PDB file of C-alpha atoms and ligand atoms in Angstrom:
ATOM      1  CA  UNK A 693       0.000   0.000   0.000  1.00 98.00           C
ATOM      2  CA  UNK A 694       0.922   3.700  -0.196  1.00 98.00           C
ATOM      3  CA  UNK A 695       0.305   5.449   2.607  1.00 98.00           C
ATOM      4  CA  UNK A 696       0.634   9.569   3.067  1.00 98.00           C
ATOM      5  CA  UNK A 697       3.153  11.138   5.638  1.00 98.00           C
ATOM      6  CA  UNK A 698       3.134  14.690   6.979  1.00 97.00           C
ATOM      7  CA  UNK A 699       4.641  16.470   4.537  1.00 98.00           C
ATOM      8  CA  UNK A 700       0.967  16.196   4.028  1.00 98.00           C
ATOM      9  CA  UNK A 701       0.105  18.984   5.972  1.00 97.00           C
ATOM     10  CA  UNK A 702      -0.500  22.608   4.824  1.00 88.00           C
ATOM     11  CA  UNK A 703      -0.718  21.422   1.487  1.00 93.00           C
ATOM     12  CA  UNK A 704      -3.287  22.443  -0.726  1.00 93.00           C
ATOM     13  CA  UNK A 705      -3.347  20.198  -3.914  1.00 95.00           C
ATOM     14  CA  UNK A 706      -5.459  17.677  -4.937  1.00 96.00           C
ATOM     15  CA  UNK A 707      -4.145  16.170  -7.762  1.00 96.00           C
ATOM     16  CA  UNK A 708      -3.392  12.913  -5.924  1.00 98.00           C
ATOM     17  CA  UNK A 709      -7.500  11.960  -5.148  1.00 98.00           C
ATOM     18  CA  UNK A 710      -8.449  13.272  -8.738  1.00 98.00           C
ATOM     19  CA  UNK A 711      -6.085  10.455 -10.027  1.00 98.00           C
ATOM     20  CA  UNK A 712      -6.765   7.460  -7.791  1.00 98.00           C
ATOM     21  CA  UNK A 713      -8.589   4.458  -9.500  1.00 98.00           C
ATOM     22  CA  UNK A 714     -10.233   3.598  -6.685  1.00 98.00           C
ATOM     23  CA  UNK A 715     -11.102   6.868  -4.581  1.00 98.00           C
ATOM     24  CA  UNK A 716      -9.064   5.527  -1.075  1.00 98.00           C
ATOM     25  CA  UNK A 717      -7.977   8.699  -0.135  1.00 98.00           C
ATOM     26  CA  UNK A 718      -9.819  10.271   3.015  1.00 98.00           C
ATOM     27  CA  UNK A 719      -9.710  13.491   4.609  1.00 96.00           C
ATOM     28  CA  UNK A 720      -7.777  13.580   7.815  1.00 94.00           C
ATOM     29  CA  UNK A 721      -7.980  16.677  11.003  1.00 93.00           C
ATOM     30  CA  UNK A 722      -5.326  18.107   8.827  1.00 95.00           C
ATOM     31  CA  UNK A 723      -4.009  16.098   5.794  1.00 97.00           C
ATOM     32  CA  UNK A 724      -4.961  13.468   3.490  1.00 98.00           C
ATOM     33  CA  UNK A 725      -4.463  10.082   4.245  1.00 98.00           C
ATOM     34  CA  UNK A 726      -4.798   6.723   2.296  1.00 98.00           C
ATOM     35  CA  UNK A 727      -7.013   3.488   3.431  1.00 98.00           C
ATOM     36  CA  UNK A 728      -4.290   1.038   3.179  1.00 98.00           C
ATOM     37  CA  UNK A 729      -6.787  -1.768   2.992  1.00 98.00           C
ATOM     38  CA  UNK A 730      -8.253  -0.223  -0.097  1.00 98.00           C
ATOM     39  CA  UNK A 731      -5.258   1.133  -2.182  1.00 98.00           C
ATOM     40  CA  UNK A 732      -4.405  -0.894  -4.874  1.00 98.00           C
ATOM     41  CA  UNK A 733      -0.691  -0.173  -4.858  1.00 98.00           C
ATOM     42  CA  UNK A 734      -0.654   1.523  -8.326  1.00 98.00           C
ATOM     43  CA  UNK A 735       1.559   4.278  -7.667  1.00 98.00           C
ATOM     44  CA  UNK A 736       0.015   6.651  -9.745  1.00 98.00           C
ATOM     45  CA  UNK A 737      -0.959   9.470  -7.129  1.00 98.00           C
ATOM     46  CA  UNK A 738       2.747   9.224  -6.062  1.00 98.00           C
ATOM     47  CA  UNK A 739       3.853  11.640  -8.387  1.00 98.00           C
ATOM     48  CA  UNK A 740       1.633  14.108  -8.357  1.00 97.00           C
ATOM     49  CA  UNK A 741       2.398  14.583  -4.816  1.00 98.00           C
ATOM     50  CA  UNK A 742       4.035  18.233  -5.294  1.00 97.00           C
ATOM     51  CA  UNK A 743       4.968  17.744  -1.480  1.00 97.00           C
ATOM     52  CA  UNK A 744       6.126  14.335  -1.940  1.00 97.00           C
ATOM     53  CA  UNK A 745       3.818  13.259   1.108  1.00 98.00           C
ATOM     54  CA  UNK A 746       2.785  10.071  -0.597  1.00 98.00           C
ATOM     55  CA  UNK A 747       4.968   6.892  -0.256  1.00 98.00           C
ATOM     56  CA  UNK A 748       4.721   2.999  -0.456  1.00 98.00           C
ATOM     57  CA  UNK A 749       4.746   1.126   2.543  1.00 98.00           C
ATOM     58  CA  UNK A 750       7.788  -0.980   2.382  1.00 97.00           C
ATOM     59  CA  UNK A 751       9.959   2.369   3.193  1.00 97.00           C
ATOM     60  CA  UNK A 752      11.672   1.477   6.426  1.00 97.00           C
ATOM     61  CA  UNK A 753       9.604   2.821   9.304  1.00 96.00           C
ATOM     62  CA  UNK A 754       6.770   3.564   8.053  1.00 97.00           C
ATOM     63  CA  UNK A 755       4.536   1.474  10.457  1.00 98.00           C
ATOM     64  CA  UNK A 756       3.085   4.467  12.110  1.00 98.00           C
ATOM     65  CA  UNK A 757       2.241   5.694   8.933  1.00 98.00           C
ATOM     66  CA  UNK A 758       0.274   3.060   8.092  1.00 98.00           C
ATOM     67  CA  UNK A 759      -1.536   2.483  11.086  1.00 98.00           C
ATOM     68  CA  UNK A 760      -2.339   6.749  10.964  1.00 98.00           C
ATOM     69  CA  UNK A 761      -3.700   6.361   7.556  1.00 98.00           C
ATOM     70  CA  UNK A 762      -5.884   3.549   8.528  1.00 98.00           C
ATOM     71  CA  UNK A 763      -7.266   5.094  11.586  1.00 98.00           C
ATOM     72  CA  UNK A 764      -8.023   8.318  10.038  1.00 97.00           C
ATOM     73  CA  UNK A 765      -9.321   6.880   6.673  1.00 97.00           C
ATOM     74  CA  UNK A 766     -12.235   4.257   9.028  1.00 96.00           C
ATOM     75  CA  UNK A 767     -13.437   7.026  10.417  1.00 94.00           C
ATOM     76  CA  UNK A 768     -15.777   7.943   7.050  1.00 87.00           C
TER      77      UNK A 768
HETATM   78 FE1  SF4 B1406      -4.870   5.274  -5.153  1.00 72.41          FE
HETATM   79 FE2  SF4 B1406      -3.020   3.998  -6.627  1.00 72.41          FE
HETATM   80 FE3  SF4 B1406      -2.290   5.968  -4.951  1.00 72.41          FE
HETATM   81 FE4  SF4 B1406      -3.130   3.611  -3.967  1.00 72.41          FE
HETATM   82  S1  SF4 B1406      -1.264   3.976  -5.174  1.00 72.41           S
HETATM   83  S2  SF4 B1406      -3.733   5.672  -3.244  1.00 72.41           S
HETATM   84  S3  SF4 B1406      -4.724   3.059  -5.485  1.00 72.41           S
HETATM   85  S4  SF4 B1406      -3.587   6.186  -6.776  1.00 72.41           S
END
């Protein structure tokens, strides 16, 4: 999965929902975040990330991450 970080926050584009296949990206208090359960891992919104907030899971320590972007993202 891809999950988003907090570079995340302040940023004001969208580009990254408007391209997702399969509309997994929620609004957090304060930044976007991914449901890891529902990305499909096809690394197209990482690129239009302009804050380069979005990244795949198997970065090292990106646990938290993950487990961020899924509680924020079960909350809709
Ligand atoms: Fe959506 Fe693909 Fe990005 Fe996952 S990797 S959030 S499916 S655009």
């Amino acid at each position: 999965t891809y999950v988003v970080i907090e570079n995340c926050i302040a940023c004001k584009y969208t580009d990254c929902v408007e391209v997702c296949p399969v509309d997994c990206f929620y609004e957090g208090e304060n930044m976007l975040v991914i449901h890891p359960d529902e990305c499909i891992d096809c690394g197209v919104c990482e690129p239009e990330c302009p804050a380069d907030a979005i990244r795949p899971d198997t970065e090292p320590d990106m646990e938290k991450w993950v487990e961020f972007n899924r509680k924020y993202s079960e909350l809709w």
